[in-house]
Coordinates of C-alpha atoms in Angstrom, one line a residue:
M13 CA -30.8 -2.7 1.5
R14 CA -30.6 -0.9 -1.8
S15 CA -28.1 -2.6 -4.1
A16 CA -25.4 -0.6 -5.2
K17 CA -22.1 -0.9 -7.5
A18 CA -18.9 0.1 -6.9
I19 CA -16.2 1.7 -8.5
I20 CA -12.1 1.8 -7.9
L21 CA -10.3 5.2 -8.9
S22 CA -6.5 6.1 -8.6
D23 CA -4.3 7.1 -9.6
Y24 CA -3.1 4.7 -11.3
V25 CA -3.6 0.6 -11.4
G26 CA -1.2 -2.0 -11.0
G27 CA 2.0 -1.5 -11.5
D28 CA 6.0 -3.0 -12.1
T29 CA 8.3 -0.2 -10.8
A30 CA 9.1 0.0 -7.3
A31 CA 8.4 3.2 -8.0
S32 CA 3.8 1.5 -8.3
G33 CA 4.3 0.4 -4.9
G34 CA 2.5 -2.2 -3.8
A35 CA -0.6 -0.2 -3.8
G36 CA -1.5 -0.9 -8.1
H37 CA -1.2 -4.4 -7.5
A38 CA -3.3 -3.8 -4.4
A39 CA -6.0 -1.8 -6.6
L40 CA -6.5 -4.8 -9.6
D41 CA -6.0 -7.7 -6.9
S42 CA -9.6 -5.8 -5.2
F43 CA -10.8 -5.6 -8.3
R44 CA -10.1 -9.5 -9.0
A45 CA -11.7 -10.6 -6.6
L46 CA -14.9 -8.5 -6.5
R47 CA -15.4 -9.5 -9.4
A48 CA -15.0 -13.1 -9.2
K49 CA -18.0 -12.4 -6.6
G50 CA -20.3 -11.2 -9.2
I51 CA -19.6 -7.6 -7.9
D52 CA -20.4 -4.5 -11.0
V53 CA -17.3 -2.7 -10.4
R54 CA -15.0 -1.2 -12.7
I55 CA -12.0 1.3 -13.1
I56 CA -11.0 4.7 -13.5
A57 CA -7.6 5.6 -13.8
A58 CA -6.0 8.7 -13.6
F59 CA -3.2 7.4 -15.8
G60 CA -1.1 3.9 -17.1
G61 CA -2.3 1.9 -19.5
M62 CA -4.6 -0.7 -19.0
P63 CA -4.3 -3.0 -17.0
D64 CA -5.6 -6.9 -17.5
V65 CA -8.8 -7.0 -17.1
D66 CA -12.4 -6.9 -19.1
P67 CA -12.0 -3.8 -21.8
D68 CA -15.4 -2.3 -21.2
R69 CA -14.6 -2.2 -17.0
F70 CA -11.5 0.0 -17.4
T71 CA -11.6 3.8 -18.7
S72 CA -8.3 5.7 -18.2
L73 CA -8.6 9.4 -17.7
G74 CA -5.6 9.9 -20.0
C75 CA -3.6 12.4 -17.1
A76 CA 0.3 12.3 -16.5
D77 CA 2.3 10.7 -13.5
L78 CA 2.6 14.1 -11.8
R79 CA 6.3 12.5 -10.2
E80 CA 7.3 12.0 -14.2
G81 CA 9.1 16.0 -14.1
C82 CA 6.0 17.6 -15.0
S83 CA 6.9 21.6 -15.0
S84 CA 3.6 22.7 -13.1
G85 CA 4.0 19.6 -11.0
A86 CA 3.3 21.1 -7.6
A87 CA 0.0 23.4 -8.9
L88 CA -2.0 20.2 -10.8
A89 CA -0.8 18.1 -7.3
V90 CA -3.2 20.8 -5.6
Y91 CA -5.3 21.2 -8.7
N92 CA -5.7 19.5 -11.6
P93 CA -8.3 20.7 -13.9
R94 CA -8.0 18.1 -16.5
A95 CA -8.6 15.2 -14.8
R96 CA -11.5 17.6 -12.7
A97 CA -12.9 17.8 -16.3
A98 CA -12.4 13.9 -17.4
L99 CA -13.5 12.8 -14.7
A100 CA -16.7 15.3 -13.5
T101 CA -18.2 13.9 -17.3
L102 CA -17.2 9.9 -16.4
L103 CA -19.1 10.1 -12.6
A104 CA -22.0 13.1 -14.2
D105 CA -24.8 10.6 -14.7
E106 CA -24.0 8.6 -11.0
D107 CA -26.6 7.4 -9.1
P108 CA -24.9 8.7 -5.6
D109 CA -27.5 7.0 -3.6
R110 CA -26.3 3.2 -5.7
T111 CA -22.6 4.1 -5.9
I112 CA -19.7 3.2 -3.8
V113 CA -16.5 4.6 -5.0
I114 CA -13.5 3.3 -3.3
L115 CA -10.6 5.6 -3.7
H116 CA -6.5 3.9 -3.8
Q117 CA -3.6 6.7 -4.5
W118 CA -4.8 10.2 -5.4
T119 CA -1.6 12.1 -4.7
R120 CA 0.3 11.9 -8.3
A121 CA -2.5 12.7 -10.7
L122 CA -6.1 13.4 -9.5
S123 CA -5.3 15.7 -6.9
P124 CA -7.9 17.3 -3.9
S125 CA -9.3 18.7 -7.7
S126 CA -10.7 14.8 -8.2
I127 CA -11.6 13.9 -4.8
G128 CA -13.9 17.5 -3.7
L129 CA -15.7 15.6 -6.5
L130 CA -17.2 12.6 -4.7
G131 CA -18.9 14.6 -1.7
R132 CA -22.5 13.3 -3.0
F133 CA -20.9 9.2 -3.4
R134 CA -20.2 6.9 -0.3
V135 CA -16.3 6.2 -0.7
M136 CA -14.5 4.2 1.1
V137 CA -10.4 5.4 1.4
Y138 CA -8.0 2.3 0.7
M139 CA -5.1 3.7 2.8
H140 CA -2.6 2.7 1.6
D141 CA 0.0 5.4 3.5
Y142 CA -1.3 8.4 5.5
F143 CA -1.9 11.2 3.7
W144 CA -5.8 11.5 3.8
P145 CA -4.8 13.1 7.2
C146 CA -0.9 13.8 7.1
P147 CA 1.1 16.3 4.8
N148 CA 3.9 14.1 4.0
G149 CA 1.9 10.8 3.1
A150 CA 4.4 8.7 6.3
Y151 CA 3.5 10.4 9.3
Y152 CA 7.7 9.8 10.0
D153 CA 10.2 12.5 10.1
F154 CA 12.2 11.8 7.0
Q155 CA 14.8 14.9 8.2
Q156 CA 15.1 13.2 11.7
G157 CA 14.7 10.1 11.2
V158 CA 11.9 8.7 14.3
P159 CA 7.8 8.5 13.7
C160 CA 6.3 11.6 13.8
D161 CA 3.7 12.1 17.1
R162 CA 2.3 16.2 15.9
K163 CA -1.2 16.8 14.6
P164 CA -1.3 16.8 11.8
L165 CA -2.2 20.9 10.6
G166 CA -1.6 21.4 13.8
I167 CA 1.7 24.5 15.0
R168 CA 4.0 22.2 15.7
C169 CA 3.2 19.9 12.4
V170 CA 2.8 23.2 9.9
A171 CA 6.3 23.7 11.4
A172 CA 8.3 21.3 11.1
N173 CA 10.6 20.1 8.9
C174 CA 9.3 16.7 7.9
D175 CA 8.7 16.4 4.2
R176 CA 12.1 14.4 3.0
S177 CA 12.6 16.3 0.2
G178 CA 12.6 19.6 2.7
R179 CA 10.9 23.0 3.7
A180 CA 9.5 23.8 -0.2
H181 CA 8.2 20.5 -0.8
K182 CA 6.5 19.9 2.9
I183 CA 4.8 23.5 1.2
G184 CA 3.4 22.8 -1.5
R185 CA 2.1 19.4 0.6
L186 CA 0.6 21.3 3.5
V187 CA -1.3 24.2 0.6
R188 CA -2.9 20.4 -0.4
H189 CA -3.9 19.0 2.1
A190 CA -5.2 22.0 2.7
A191 CA -7.1 21.7 0.4
L192 CA -8.5 18.3 0.2
R193 CA -10.5 19.7 3.8
A194 CA -11.9 22.5 2.5
V195 CA -13.2 19.3 -1.1
T196 CA -13.8 17.1 2.1
R197 CA -15.2 19.3 4.7
G198 CA -18.6 18.3 6.6
Q199 CA -18.3 14.3 4.6
M200 CA -17.5 12.1 7.9
G201 CA -21.1 9.9 7.0
N202 CA -20.6 9.9 3.7
R203 CA -16.8 8.2 4.1
L204 CA -15.6 5.1 5.4
F205 CA -11.2 4.8 6.6
L206 CA -10.1 1.0 5.5
S207 CA -6.7 0.7 6.8
I208 CA -5.1 -3.1 5.4
S209 CA -3.8 -4.2 8.5
D210 CA -4.6 -3.7 12.8
H211 CA -1.4 -1.9 12.9
S212 CA -2.4 0.9 10.7
R213 CA -5.7 1.0 11.8
E214 CA -4.6 2.4 15.3
T215 CA -2.1 5.2 13.9
A216 CA -5.3 6.0 11.7
V217 CA -8.0 6.4 14.0
R218 CA -6.1 8.8 16.0
L219 CA -4.8 11.0 13.2
I220 CA -8.8 10.8 12.0
P221 CA -10.5 10.6 14.9
K222 CA -13.9 11.0 14.2
G223 CA -14.2 9.2 11.0
Q224 CA -15.4 5.4 10.6
H225 CA -12.7 2.4 9.7
A226 CA -12.9 -0.3 9.2
I227 CA -9.5 -3.1 8.7
L228 CA -9.1 -4.3 5.0
H229 CA -6.6 -7.3 4.7
N230 CA -4.6 -6.8 0.9
P231 CA -5.6 -10.0 -1.2
L232 CA -3.5 -12.8 -2.4
G233 CA -3.6 -16.0 -4.5
V234 CA -2.1 -17.6 -2.2
T235 CA -1.3 -21.2 -3.3
D236 CA -3.5 -24.6 -1.5
R237 CA 0.4 -25.5 -0.3
P238 CA 2.9 -24.3 1.5
A239 CA 6.6 -24.1 -1.0
S240 CA 8.9 -26.2 -0.3
P241 CA 11.8 -24.1 1.2
P242 CA 14.7 -23.6 -1.1
I243 CA 17.3 -26.2 -1.5
E244 CA 20.5 -24.1 -2.3
P245 CA 19.7 -20.5 -1.7
R246 CA 23.0 -17.9 -3.6
F247 CA 22.1 -15.1 -1.5
D248 CA 21.8 -14.5 2.4
I249 CA 19.3 -12.5 2.7
G250 CA 17.0 -10.5 0.4
Y251 CA 15.8 -6.8 0.2
F252 CA 12.9 -6.3 -1.8
G253 CA 11.5 -2.4 -2.1
R254 CA 12.0 1.9 -2.6
L255 CA 16.2 2.1 -1.5
E256 CA 15.4 4.6 1.2
P257 CA 15.9 5.9 4.1
E258 CA 12.5 5.4 5.9
K259 CA 12.7 1.5 5.0
G260 CA 15.8 1.4 7.4
L261 CA 18.4 0.1 4.7
A262 CA 20.7 2.2 7.2
E263 CA 21.0 -0.1 9.2
L264 CA 20.7 -3.5 7.2
I265 CA 23.3 -3.2 5.2
P266 CA 26.3 -2.2 7.8
T267 CA 24.2 -4.6 9.8
A268 CA 24.9 -7.4 6.5
D269 CA 29.3 -6.0 7.0
R270 CA 29.3 -6.5 10.2
L271 CA 27.7 -10.6 9.9
N272 CA 29.6 -10.7 7.0
L273 CA 26.3 -11.8 4.4
S274 CA 26.3 -11.9 1.1
G275 CA 22.7 -10.7 -0.1
L276 CA 20.5 -9.8 -2.7
F277 CA 18.7 -5.9 -2.9
V278 CA 16.0 -5.1 -6.0
G279 CA 14.4 -2.0 -6.1
E280 CA 15.7 1.5 -6.7
G281 CA 16.5 4.4 -4.4
A282 CA 19.4 6.8 -2.3
F283 CA 21.2 3.5 -1.3
V284 CA 22.0 1.9 -4.7
E285 CA 25.9 3.3 -4.8
A286 CA 26.6 2.4 -1.2
I287 CA 25.1 -1.2 -2.3
A288 CA 26.6 -1.1 -5.0
A289 CA 29.6 -0.3 -3.8
R290 CA 29.6 -3.6 -1.8
P291 CA 31.3 -6.9 -3.9
R292 CA 28.7 -9.2 -1.2
L293 CA 25.2 -7.2 -2.0
E294 CA 23.7 -7.7 -5.7
L295 CA 21.9 -4.8 -7.1
R296 CA 19.0 -5.4 -9.2
H297 CA 16.5 -3.2 -10.5
W298 CA 13.2 -4.0 -9.7
Q299 CA 11.6 -6.8 -12.1
P300 CA 7.6 -7.9 -12.5
R301 CA 6.1 -9.3 -10.2
D302 CA 6.6 -12.9 -11.6
A303 CA 9.6 -12.7 -11.1
I304 CA 10.0 -11.4 -7.6
A305 CA 8.7 -15.1 -6.5
Q306 CA 12.3 -16.8 -8.1
A307 CA 14.6 -13.8 -7.1
M308 CA 13.1 -14.6 -3.0
R309 CA 13.8 -18.3 -3.2
S310 CA 17.3 -17.3 -4.3
C311 CA 17.4 -16.2 -0.1
R312 CA 17.5 -17.7 3.0
V313 CA 15.6 -14.5 4.3
I314 CA 13.8 -12.0 3.4
V315 CA 14.2 -8.7 5.4
L316 CA 11.9 -5.7 5.7
P317 CA 13.4 -3.6 8.1
S318 CA 10.8 -0.7 8.4
L319 CA 11.0 2.4 10.2
W320 CA 7.9 4.2 10.0
P321 CA 5.3 2.9 10.6
E322 CA 4.2 1.6 7.3
T323 CA 0.5 0.2 6.5
W324 CA 1.1 -3.3 4.8
G325 CA 4.3 -4.1 3.2
L326 CA 3.5 -6.1 0.8
V327 CA 6.5 -8.5 0.2
V328 CA 6.1 -9.7 3.1
P329 CA 3.5 -12.0 2.2
E330 CA 4.4 -12.7 -0.9
A331 CA 8.2 -14.0 0.9
M332 CA 5.9 -16.1 2.8
Q333 CA 3.7 -18.3 0.1
A334 CA 7.8 -18.4 -1.7
G335 CA 7.6 -20.5 1.3
V336 CA 11.5 -18.1 2.3
P337 CA 11.5 -17.3 6.5
V338 CA 11.3 -13.3 6.3
L339 CA 12.3 -10.8 9.3
V340 CA 10.2 -8.0 10.3
S341 CA 9.6 -4.9 11.1
C342 CA 7.2 -4.3 14.2
R343 CA 6.9 -1.1 12.8
A344 CA 5.2 -3.2 9.8
G345 CA 1.6 -3.7 9.3
S346 CA 2.6 -7.1 7.6
A347 CA 5.0 -8.3 10.5
E348 CA 0.7 -9.2 12.3
L349 CA 0.6 -12.2 9.9
V350 CA 4.0 -13.3 11.4
E351 CA 2.2 -12.8 14.5
R352 CA -0.2 -15.5 13.8
F353 CA 0.6 -17.8 10.9
G354 CA 4.3 -17.9 12.4
G355 CA 6.6 -17.7 9.4
G356 CA 9.9 -16.0 10.8
M357 CA 10.4 -13.3 13.3
I358 CA 9.1 -9.9 14.1
F359 CA 12.3 -7.6 15.5
D360 CA 12.7 -3.6 17.3
P361 CA 14.0 -0.8 15.9
S362 CA 13.9 0.9 19.0
I363 CA 15.9 -1.9 20.4
S364 CA 19.6 -1.4 19.7
G365 CA 20.5 -4.8 18.3
D366 CA 17.6 -6.5 17.9
L367 CA 17.7 -6.5 13.7
E368 CA 21.7 -7.6 13.8
R369 CA 20.5 -10.4 16.8
K370 CA 17.4 -12.1 15.3
L371 CA 18.3 -12.2 11.7
A372 CA 22.2 -13.6 13.1
Q373 CA 19.7 -16.2 14.8
M374 CA 17.6 -17.0 11.6
L375 CA 20.5 -17.5 9.9
E376 CA 22.6 -20.6 12.7
N377 CA 21.8 -23.6 10.8
D378 CA 20.6 -25.5 14.5
M379 CA 18.3 -23.6 14.4
P380 CA 15.3 -25.3 12.8
S381 CA 13.2 -24.6 10.0
R382 CA 10.4 -25.5 11.6
E383 CA 10.5 -22.6 13.9
L384 CA 10.3 -20.8 11.0
A385 CA 7.7 -22.2 9.1
V386 CA 4.0 -20.9 8.5
H387 CA 2.4 -23.0 11.4
D388 CA -1.4 -23.0 9.6
W389 CA -1.1 -22.8 6.0
A390 CA -5.0 -22.8 5.2
A391 CA -5.7 -20.4 8.0
F392 CA -3.4 -17.7 5.9
A393 CA -4.5 -18.8 3.0
E394 CA -8.0 -18.1 3.7
F395 CA -6.8 -14.7 5.2
L396 CA -5.5 -13.2 1.9
S397 CA -8.2 -15.0 -0.1
A398 CA -9.7 -12.8 -2.8
D399 CA -13.0 -14.8 -1.3
R400 CA -12.7 -12.8 2.5
H401 CA -11.5 -9.9 1.1
A402 CA -14.4 -8.9 -1.8
S403 CA -17.4 -10.9 1.6
R404 CA -15.4 -8.0 3.5
I405 CA -16.2 -4.8 0.9
V406 CA -19.9 -6.2 1.0
E407 CA -20.2 -6.5 4.6
L408 CA -18.8 -3.2 4.9
A409 CA -21.6 -1.7 2.1
A410 CA -24.1 -2.9 3.7
E411 CA -22.7 -2.4 7.6
T412 CA -22.4 1.2 7.5
W413 CA -24.7 2.5 4.3
S414 CA -27.2 -0.7 3.8
L415 CA -26.0 -0.8 0.4
D416 CA -26.4 -4.5 -1.3
L417 CA -23.3 -4.6 -3.4
R418 CA -24.4 -8.6 -4.6
V419 CA -27.3 -7.4 -6.7
P420 CA -26.1 -6.5 -10.6
S421 CA -26.6 -3.2 -11.8
R422 CA -28.7 -2.9 -15.2
V423 CA -27.5 0.2 -16.2
A424 CA -24.5 0.1 -18.8
R425 CA -21.1 2.5 -19.2
P426 CA -19.3 4.0 -21.0
A427 CA -15.8 2.4 -21.6
G428 CA -12.6 3.3 -22.6
S429 CA -9.9 6.4 -22.8
I430 CA -10.9 10.1 -22.5
S431 CA -9.0 12.4 -23.6
L432 CA -9.4 16.1 -23.6
Q433 CA -7.2 19.0 -23.9
A434 CA -4.8 21.0 -21.5

């Protein structure tokens, strides 16, 4: 077995906005977990400031987020020469037989042009979403409001107007997806797709049937003991995340109206005006990660009502750690935490009224709090521990490619920020 090192590659790392979602945090948490285990790992980010890590292990490509109003964003989403050139420089001296690249986000700056540079390396593709197999990234028909059942890039997929932003945007994503397939053709043995829940792995296996698949849960620094339940929560329900239709807001908001509930909604998106118009609902912009737990503890129940096949849903374990019961859609990957450890209830969005019935049941005063508590805190903490996460990556590298990440490399590498002219 050969010794090896790891490179975490992502559009961005960290981030405290609703737009960043949990992917940036997962990349940073994964880096910290690997470093704590003594793994030789560094980070390359396409854009964004340096996270709280060793400066010698972080490199920025000096690019821009293509979502930030770039006039040439559609073209750069397919071929970003600046990102490709900077990444090519960084990878030029890396030994492909002793280097594993762990790829997180790639659609907001890196583009398929950069992904094409990874063909000579072993690559773990971290499936925060479904952008690798699916052009719109969610395997969800945003126009019809239902999970997708089409074959990616099949006739029905190409013909479908399923993108959130309409047909023109879908065409651009089809072009990007075709480019991704072109630059990654024939590399299946060098790739391992990492799904972050049992639920998302089932979807990924259907969409990438010839790929190698494994499960790798996101780490979360769970405390040794559970938090005590909030004494006097200010809100009946809490919602944290993007305020968009596929997240189930079109059902959650009317449900709160019918049950006459107060609610805290933290995030940004299409439902801002609908929330602001309701006096019993309070709207806040996205908050830094260290403030989220306190905000959650002001709610009696945290709800994740996803309609799309969400790969995880970081809000669920964060609420469980904060000592707040959760009500989570069965379409979200993090519903498996409730199945395994308790901590709340699960509802099925395909069953009419199931969200309202379960939410009313959880808020009933006579429902014993022990029924909504995590029943095995030690097992829950271990399941999401940094050590378990890092050990799993080491195990997968050894099983899949006979590479040993436990042996530190003696090769020094450059770090810092690369700034190239566009």
